[in-house]
Amino acid sequence: MNTFNSILLELLTIGGVGSLNYILVDLVGATDKAQVNSNRRAISLVFTAIDMALYTLIQQATHKQVASALLTIAISFGVTLLLANPAQKLIYWCVNKVRLGSQKTEVEAVSPWEATYINASDKPVFAYCYSFDYKPLGWGYLAYVSGDAPNNYSVNIVPAISENMEDQPSYTEVAENIATNEIQNTYDVQQHINFKQQFIMITLMKRS
């Protein structure tokens, strides 16, 4: 392989895979959504450095550039998929230990929007949506929550099945209901206030 093709292959393997690593980390939900724009370049550079070291080691062992590139891509993607979430949890666990020792609040790798459903797993989440002037927008079980860019959120809601055709309760009625001890002891209650799109979503998820 001539020098130009060799350099091109290395650049594509190391630089391209580093960016794809970040995309994989994002797809498995291991990126910090609250800092996604500022962190993307830094995380990609870290992955590029790791891929470079991995490629160099494999190339020195095999002396075959194409095989080294393919092995680097396969190993890099596999390790990313398997270890992205555990690594994120470990990093935030260490960071929060230090913060708590300094009497600071803990930090999470999720946005306020994600926090409304991130811990739901297979549990149903019931939602009441209202505009900023408290007009009903919809209520029912969350079926789909958008993962769009910040401040561009939407939801699909499955209406609650009821024998009687009922209108959505007013915001005041829901606010008073979720403040009772019975609801607080039975459900995890959150109220998401979106200042950009100007809507309020109250969610209830039954405790285990």
PDB file of C-alpha atoms in Angstrom:
ATOM      1  CA  MET A   1       0.000   0.000   0.000  1.00  0.00           C
ATOM      2  CA  ASN A   2       1.440   3.396  -0.973  1.00  0.00           C
ATOM      3  CA  THR A   3       2.073   6.173   1.570  1.00  0.00           C
ATOM      4  CA  PHE A   4      -0.981   8.284   0.621  1.00  0.00           C
ATOM      5  CA  ASN A   5      -3.426   5.386   0.920  1.00  0.00           C
ATOM      6  CA  SER A   6      -1.803   4.332   4.172  1.00  0.00           C
ATOM      7  CA  ILE A   7      -2.228   7.790   5.698  1.00  0.00           C
ATOM      8  CA  LEU A   8      -5.800   8.062   4.398  1.00  0.00           C
ATOM      9  CA  LEU A   9      -6.713   4.688   5.889  1.00  0.00           C
ATOM     10  CA  GLU A  10      -5.288   5.664   9.257  1.00  0.00           C
ATOM     11  CA  LEU A  11      -7.129   8.994   9.268  1.00  0.00           C
ATOM     12  CA  LEU A  12     -10.431   7.372   8.359  1.00  0.00           C
ATOM     13  CA  THR A  13      -9.983   4.605  10.923  1.00  0.00           C
ATOM     14  CA  ILE A  14      -8.899   6.804  13.825  1.00  0.00           C
ATOM     15  CA  GLY A  15     -10.803  10.051  13.200  1.00  0.00           C
ATOM     16  CA  GLY A  16     -13.960   8.558  11.743  1.00  0.00           C
ATOM     17  CA  VAL A  17     -14.318   5.850  14.358  1.00  0.00           C
ATOM     18  CA  GLY A  18     -13.877   8.404  17.159  1.00  0.00           C
ATOM     19  CA  SER A  19     -16.905  10.324  15.901  1.00  0.00           C
ATOM     20  CA  LEU A  20     -18.909   7.127  15.425  1.00  0.00           C
ATOM     21  CA  ASN A  21     -18.021   6.100  18.983  1.00  0.00           C
ATOM     22  CA  TYR A  22     -19.719   9.247  20.215  1.00  0.00           C
ATOM     23  CA  ILE A  23     -22.824   8.483  18.153  1.00  0.00           C
ATOM     24  CA  LEU A  24     -22.979   4.984  19.684  1.00  0.00           C
ATOM     25  CA  VAL A  25     -22.590   6.403  23.196  1.00  0.00           C
ATOM     26  CA  ASP A  26     -25.434   8.799  22.486  1.00  0.00           C
ATOM     27  CA  LEU A  27     -27.652   6.018  21.090  1.00  0.00           C
ATOM     28  CA  VAL A  28     -27.230   3.872  24.217  1.00  0.00           C
ATOM     29  CA  GLY A  29     -28.127   6.892  26.367  1.00  0.00           C
ATOM     30  CA  ALA A  30     -24.735   7.382  28.011  1.00  0.00           C
ATOM     31  CA  THR A  31     -24.164  11.029  27.057  1.00  0.00           C
ATOM     32  CA  ASP A  32     -24.873  14.008  29.278  1.00  0.00           C
ATOM     33  CA  LYS A  33     -27.940  15.518  27.601  1.00  0.00           C
ATOM     34  CA  ALA A  34     -27.670  18.690  29.648  1.00  0.00           C
ATOM     35  CA  GLN A  35     -24.180  19.354  28.190  1.00  0.00           C
ATOM     36  CA  VAL A  36     -24.468  17.637  24.824  1.00  0.00           C
ATOM     37  CA  ASN A  37     -23.182  20.518  22.678  1.00  0.00           C
ATOM     38  CA  SER A  38     -20.145  21.377  24.810  1.00  0.00           C
ATOM     39  CA  ASN A  39     -19.162  17.750  25.468  1.00  0.00           C
ATOM     40  CA  ARG A  40     -19.425  16.277  21.984  1.00  0.00           C
ATOM     41  CA  ARG A  41     -16.071  17.453  20.659  1.00  0.00           C
ATOM     42  CA  ALA A  42     -14.208  16.583  23.859  1.00  0.00           C
ATOM     43  CA  ILE A  43     -15.667  13.064  24.030  1.00  0.00           C
ATOM     44  CA  SER A  44     -14.946  12.473  20.336  1.00  0.00           C
ATOM     45  CA  LEU A  45     -11.317  13.529  20.856  1.00  0.00           C
ATOM     46  CA  VAL A  46     -10.954  11.132  23.794  1.00  0.00           C
ATOM     47  CA  PHE A  47     -12.309   8.269  21.687  1.00  0.00           C
ATOM     48  CA  THR A  48     -10.010   9.251  18.808  1.00  0.00           C
ATOM     49  CA  ALA A  49      -6.968   9.077  21.126  1.00  0.00           C
ATOM     50  CA  ILE A  50      -8.048   5.635  22.397  1.00  0.00           C
ATOM     51  CA  ASP A  51      -8.671   4.395  18.854  1.00  0.00           C
ATOM     52  CA  MET A  52      -5.258   5.686  17.790  1.00  0.00           C
ATOM     53  CA  ALA A  53      -3.529   3.762  20.588  1.00  0.00           C
ATOM     54  CA  LEU A  54      -5.541   0.621  19.799  1.00  0.00           C
ATOM     55  CA  TYR A  55      -4.804   0.858  16.081  1.00  0.00           C
ATOM     56  CA  THR A  56      -1.076   1.358  16.728  1.00  0.00           C
ATOM     57  CA  LEU A  57      -0.878  -1.696  18.988  1.00  0.00           C
ATOM     58  CA  ILE A  58      -2.749  -3.931  16.536  1.00  0.00           C
ATOM     59  CA  GLN A  59      -0.773  -2.657  13.542  1.00  0.00           C
ATOM     60  CA  GLN A  60       2.546  -3.304  15.293  1.00  0.00           C
ATOM     61  CA  ALA A  61       1.408  -6.826  16.153  1.00  0.00           C
ATOM     62  CA  THR A  62      -0.012  -7.763  12.746  1.00  0.00           C
ATOM     63  CA  HIS A  63       1.912  -5.472  10.343  1.00  0.00           C
ATOM     64  CA  LYS A  64      -1.233  -5.440   8.195  1.00  0.00           C
ATOM     65  CA  GLN A  65      -2.930  -2.068   7.849  1.00  0.00           C
ATOM     66  CA  VAL A  66      -6.299  -3.139   6.455  1.00  0.00           C
ATOM     67  CA  ALA A  67      -6.697  -5.933   9.014  1.00  0.00           C
ATOM     68  CA  SER A  68      -5.593  -3.538  11.775  1.00  0.00           C
ATOM     69  CA  ALA A  69      -8.198  -0.991  10.689  1.00  0.00           C
ATOM     70  CA  LEU A  70     -10.999  -3.561  10.654  1.00  0.00           C
ATOM     71  CA  LEU A  71      -9.993  -4.980  14.032  1.00  0.00           C
ATOM     72  CA  THR A  72      -9.786  -1.478  15.515  1.00  0.00           C
ATOM     73  CA  ILE A  73     -13.299  -0.656  14.304  1.00  0.00           C
ATOM     74  CA  ALA A  74     -14.756  -3.958  15.564  1.00  0.00           C
ATOM     75  CA  ILE A  75     -13.095  -3.817  18.999  1.00  0.00           C
ATOM     76  CA  SER A  76     -13.801  -0.108  19.447  1.00  0.00           C
ATOM     77  CA  PHE A  77     -17.499  -0.447  18.630  1.00  0.00           C
ATOM     78  CA  GLY A  78     -17.905  -3.573  20.764  1.00  0.00           C
ATOM     79  CA  VAL A  79     -16.238  -2.047  23.819  1.00  0.00           C
ATOM     80  CA  THR A  80     -18.230   1.165  23.395  1.00  0.00           C
ATOM     81  CA  LEU A  81     -21.567  -0.666  23.298  1.00  0.00           C
ATOM     82  CA  LEU A  82     -20.712  -2.834  26.316  1.00  0.00           C
ATOM     83  CA  LEU A  83     -18.988  -0.322  28.581  1.00  0.00           C
ATOM     84  CA  ALA A  84     -20.508   3.091  27.771  1.00  0.00           C
ATOM     85  CA  ASN A  85     -23.278   2.973  30.388  1.00  0.00           C
ATOM     86  CA  PRO A  86     -21.218   1.339  33.179  1.00  0.00           C
ATOM     87  CA  ALA A  87     -18.411   3.851  32.569  1.00  0.00           C
ATOM     88  CA  GLN A  88     -20.849   6.766  32.735  1.00  0.00           C
ATOM     89  CA  LYS A  89     -22.324   5.511  36.015  1.00  0.00           C
ATOM     90  CA  LEU A  90     -18.855   5.040  37.514  1.00  0.00           C
ATOM     91  CA  ILE A  91     -17.724   8.524  36.486  1.00  0.00           C
ATOM     92  CA  TYR A  92     -20.816  10.210  37.929  1.00  0.00           C
ATOM     93  CA  TRP A  93     -20.585   8.108  41.098  1.00  0.00           C
ATOM     94  CA  CYS A  94     -17.011   9.348  41.640  1.00  0.00           C
ATOM     95  CA  VAL A  95     -17.928  12.946  40.782  1.00  0.00           C
ATOM     96  CA  ASN A  96     -20.895  12.936  43.181  1.00  0.00           C
ATOM     97  CA  LYS A  97     -18.772  11.457  45.986  1.00  0.00           C
ATOM     98  CA  VAL A  98     -16.427  14.429  45.645  1.00  0.00           C
ATOM     99  CA  ARG A  99     -19.318  16.916  45.398  1.00  0.00           C
ATOM    100  CA  LEU A 100     -21.070  15.516  48.463  1.00  0.00           C
ATOM    101  CA  GLY A 101     -17.791  15.717  50.355  1.00  0.00           C
ATOM    102  CA  SER A 102     -17.702  19.417  49.467  1.00  0.00           C
ATOM    103  CA  GLN A 103     -21.345  19.799  50.545  1.00  0.00           C
ATOM    104  CA  LYS A 104     -22.574  20.320  46.999  1.00  0.00           C
ATOM    105  CA  THR A 105     -25.616  18.793  45.336  1.00  0.00           C
ATOM    106  CA  GLU A 106     -25.306  15.720  43.120  1.00  0.00           C
ATOM    107  CA  VAL A 107     -25.290  16.029  39.332  1.00  0.00           C
ATOM    108  CA  GLU A 108     -27.065  13.778  36.824  1.00  0.00           C
ATOM    109  CA  ALA A 109     -26.377  13.031  33.169  1.00  0.00           C
ATOM    110  CA  VAL A 110     -29.947  13.725  32.088  1.00  0.00           C
ATOM    111  CA  SER A 111     -31.903  16.802  31.091  1.00  0.00           C
ATOM    112  CA  PRO A 112     -34.998  17.899  33.056  1.00  0.00           C
ATOM    113  CA  TRP A 113     -37.102  16.544  30.179  1.00  0.00           C
ATOM    114  CA  GLU A 114     -35.488  13.104  30.337  1.00  0.00           C
ATOM    115  CA  ALA A 115     -35.906  13.011  34.100  1.00  0.00           C
ATOM    116  CA  THR A 116     -39.679  12.710  33.639  1.00  0.00           C
ATOM    117  CA  TYR A 117     -39.332   9.210  32.175  1.00  0.00           C
ATOM    118  CA  ILE A 118     -35.709   8.015  32.413  1.00  0.00           C
ATOM    119  CA  ASN A 119     -36.338   5.712  35.398  1.00  0.00           C
ATOM    120  CA  ALA A 120     -39.673   4.374  34.195  1.00  0.00           C
ATOM    121  CA  SER A 121     -38.336   1.185  32.565  1.00  0.00           C
ATOM    122  CA  ASP A 122     -41.506  -0.869  31.989  1.00  0.00           C
ATOM    123  CA  LYS A 123     -43.600   1.083  34.457  1.00  0.00           C
ATOM    124  CA  PRO A 124     -46.498   3.128  33.032  1.00  0.00           C
ATOM    125  CA  VAL A 125     -46.183   6.893  33.398  1.00  0.00           C
ATOM    126  CA  PHE A 126     -49.390   8.923  33.548  1.00  0.00           C
ATOM    127  CA  ALA A 127     -49.207  12.508  32.353  1.00  0.00           C
ATOM    128  CA  TYR A 128     -51.311  15.668  32.473  1.00  0.00           C
ATOM    129  CA  CYS A 129     -50.308  18.379  29.994  1.00  0.00           C
ATOM    130  CA  TYR A 130     -51.295  22.057  30.216  1.00  0.00           C
ATOM    131  CA  SER A 131     -50.393  25.319  28.539  1.00  0.00           C
ATOM    132  CA  PHE A 132     -48.912  28.190  30.545  1.00  0.00           C
ATOM    133  CA  ASP A 133     -52.394  29.665  30.957  1.00  0.00           C
ATOM    134  CA  TYR A 134     -53.495  26.271  32.364  1.00  0.00           C
ATOM    135  CA  LYS A 135     -55.584  25.159  29.388  1.00  0.00           C
ATOM    136  CA  PRO A 136     -55.692  21.338  29.053  1.00  0.00           C
ATOM    137  CA  LEU A 137     -53.519  19.936  26.242  1.00  0.00           C
ATOM    138  CA  GLY A 138     -54.025  16.215  26.853  1.00  0.00           C
ATOM    139  CA  TRP A 139     -53.819  13.491  29.456  1.00  0.00           C
ATOM    140  CA  GLY A 140     -53.117   9.760  29.542  1.00  0.00           C
ATOM    141  CA  TYR A 141     -50.221   7.306  29.540  1.00  0.00           C
ATOM    142  CA  LEU A 142     -46.950   8.303  27.909  1.00  0.00           C
ATOM    143  CA  ALA A 143     -46.414   6.141  24.826  1.00  0.00           C
ATOM    144  CA  TYR A 144     -43.539   8.028  23.214  1.00  0.00           C
ATOM    145  CA  VAL A 145     -41.355  10.930  24.316  1.00  0.00           C
ATOM    146  CA  SER A 146     -39.290  12.793  21.728  1.00  0.00           C
ATOM    147  CA  GLY A 147     -35.520  12.795  21.866  1.00  0.00           C
ATOM    148  CA  ASP A 148     -35.210  15.933  19.772  1.00  0.00           C
ATOM    149  CA  ALA A 149     -32.802  18.786  20.253  1.00  0.00           C
ATOM    150  CA  PRO A 150     -33.237  20.774  23.466  1.00  0.00           C
ATOM    151  CA  ASN A 151     -36.431  22.838  23.629  1.00  0.00           C
ATOM    152  CA  ASN A 152     -38.096  20.922  20.818  1.00  0.00           C
ATOM    153  CA  TYR A 153     -40.098  18.338  22.713  1.00  0.00           C
ATOM    154  CA  SER A 154     -43.276  16.415  21.971  1.00  0.00           C
ATOM    155  CA  VAL A 155     -45.161  13.432  23.409  1.00  0.00           C
ATOM    156  CA  ASN A 156     -47.579  10.748  22.261  1.00  0.00           C
ATOM    157  CA  ILE A 157     -50.240   9.999  24.858  1.00  0.00           C
ATOM    158  CA  VAL A 158     -52.551   6.980  25.086  1.00  0.00           C
ATOM    159  CA  PRO A 159     -55.868   8.185  26.589  1.00  0.00           C
ATOM    160  CA  ALA A 160     -56.876   6.527  29.835  1.00  0.00           C
ATOM    161  CA  ILE A 161     -59.696   3.990  29.365  1.00  0.00           C
ATOM    162  CA  SER A 162     -62.756   4.961  31.385  1.00  0.00           C
ATOM    163  CA  GLU A 163     -66.379   3.889  31.446  1.00  0.00           C
ATOM    164  CA  ASN A 164     -67.434   7.507  31.639  1.00  0.00           C
ATOM    165  CA  MET A 165     -66.356  10.101  29.101  1.00  0.00           C
ATOM    166  CA  GLU A 166     -64.539  12.562  31.337  1.00  0.00           C
ATOM    167  CA  ASP A 167     -62.894  15.849  30.501  1.00  0.00           C
ATOM    168  CA  GLN A 168     -59.301  16.417  31.537  1.00  0.00           C
ATOM    169  CA  PRO A 169     -59.180  17.690  35.129  1.00  0.00           C
ATOM    170  CA  SER A 170     -58.189  21.317  35.563  1.00  0.00           C
ATOM    171  CA  TYR A 171     -54.629  22.188  36.500  1.00  0.00           C
ATOM    172  CA  THR A 172     -55.793  23.323  39.936  1.00  0.00           C
ATOM    173  CA  GLU A 173     -57.549  20.005  40.582  1.00  0.00           C
ATOM    174  CA  VAL A 174     -54.470  18.002  39.601  1.00  0.00           C
ATOM    175  CA  ALA A 175     -52.129  20.258  41.583  1.00  0.00           C
ATOM    176  CA  GLU A 176     -54.258  19.839  44.698  1.00  0.00           C
ATOM    177  CA  ASN A 177     -54.505  16.073  44.178  1.00  0.00           C
ATOM    178  CA  ILE A 178     -50.773  15.442  43.770  1.00  0.00           C
ATOM    179  CA  ALA A 179     -50.066  17.401  46.960  1.00  0.00           C
ATOM    180  CA  THR A 180     -51.977  14.895  49.120  1.00  0.00           C
ATOM    181  CA  ASN A 181     -50.111  12.395  51.295  1.00  0.00           C
ATOM    182  CA  GLU A 182     -51.850   9.485  49.571  1.00  0.00           C
ATOM    183  CA  ILE A 183     -50.528  10.420  46.130  1.00  0.00           C
ATOM    184  CA  GLN A 184     -47.078  11.401  47.425  1.00  0.00           C
ATOM    185  CA  ASN A 185     -46.699   8.056  49.192  1.00  0.00           C
ATOM    186  CA  THR A 186     -47.934   6.020  46.222  1.00  0.00           C
ATOM    187  CA  TYR A 187     -46.405   7.775  43.207  1.00  0.00           C
ATOM    188  CA  ASP A 188     -43.225   9.479  42.090  1.00  0.00           C
ATOM    189  CA  VAL A 189     -44.596  12.851  41.007  1.00  0.00           C
ATOM    190  CA  GLN A 190     -42.776  15.335  38.791  1.00  0.00           C
ATOM    191  CA  GLN A 191     -43.829  18.597  37.212  1.00  0.00           C
ATOM    192  CA  HIS A 192     -41.918  19.555  34.081  1.00  0.00           C
ATOM    193  CA  ILE A 193     -42.127  23.256  33.193  1.00  0.00           C
ATOM    194  CA  ASN A 194     -40.884  24.096  29.705  1.00  0.00           C
ATOM    195  CA  PHE A 195     -40.260  27.835  29.431  1.00  0.00           C
ATOM    196  CA  LYS A 196     -39.299  27.712  25.746  1.00  0.00           C
ATOM    197  CA  GLN A 197     -42.366  25.898  24.410  1.00  0.00           C
ATOM    198  CA  GLN A 198     -44.521  27.069  27.300  1.00  0.00           C
ATOM    199  CA  PHE A 199     -46.185  23.921  28.503  1.00  0.00           C
ATOM    200  CA  ILE A 200     -46.448  22.102  31.833  1.00  0.00           C
ATOM    201  CA  MET A 201     -46.456  18.319  32.138  1.00  0.00           C
ATOM    202  CA  ILE A 202     -47.239  16.596  35.432  1.00  0.00           C
ATOM    203  CA  THR A 203     -46.220  12.928  35.546  1.00  0.00           C
ATOM    204  CA  LEU A 204     -47.082  10.168  37.988  1.00  0.00           C
ATOM    205  CA  MET A 205     -45.225   6.852  38.161  1.00  0.00           C
ATOM    206  CA  LYS A 206     -46.269   4.261  40.722  1.00  0.00           C
ATOM    207  CA  ARG A 207     -43.604   3.402  43.267  1.00  0.00           C
ATOM    208  CA  SER A 208     -42.326  -0.169  43.419  1.00  0.00           C
TER     209      SER A 208
END
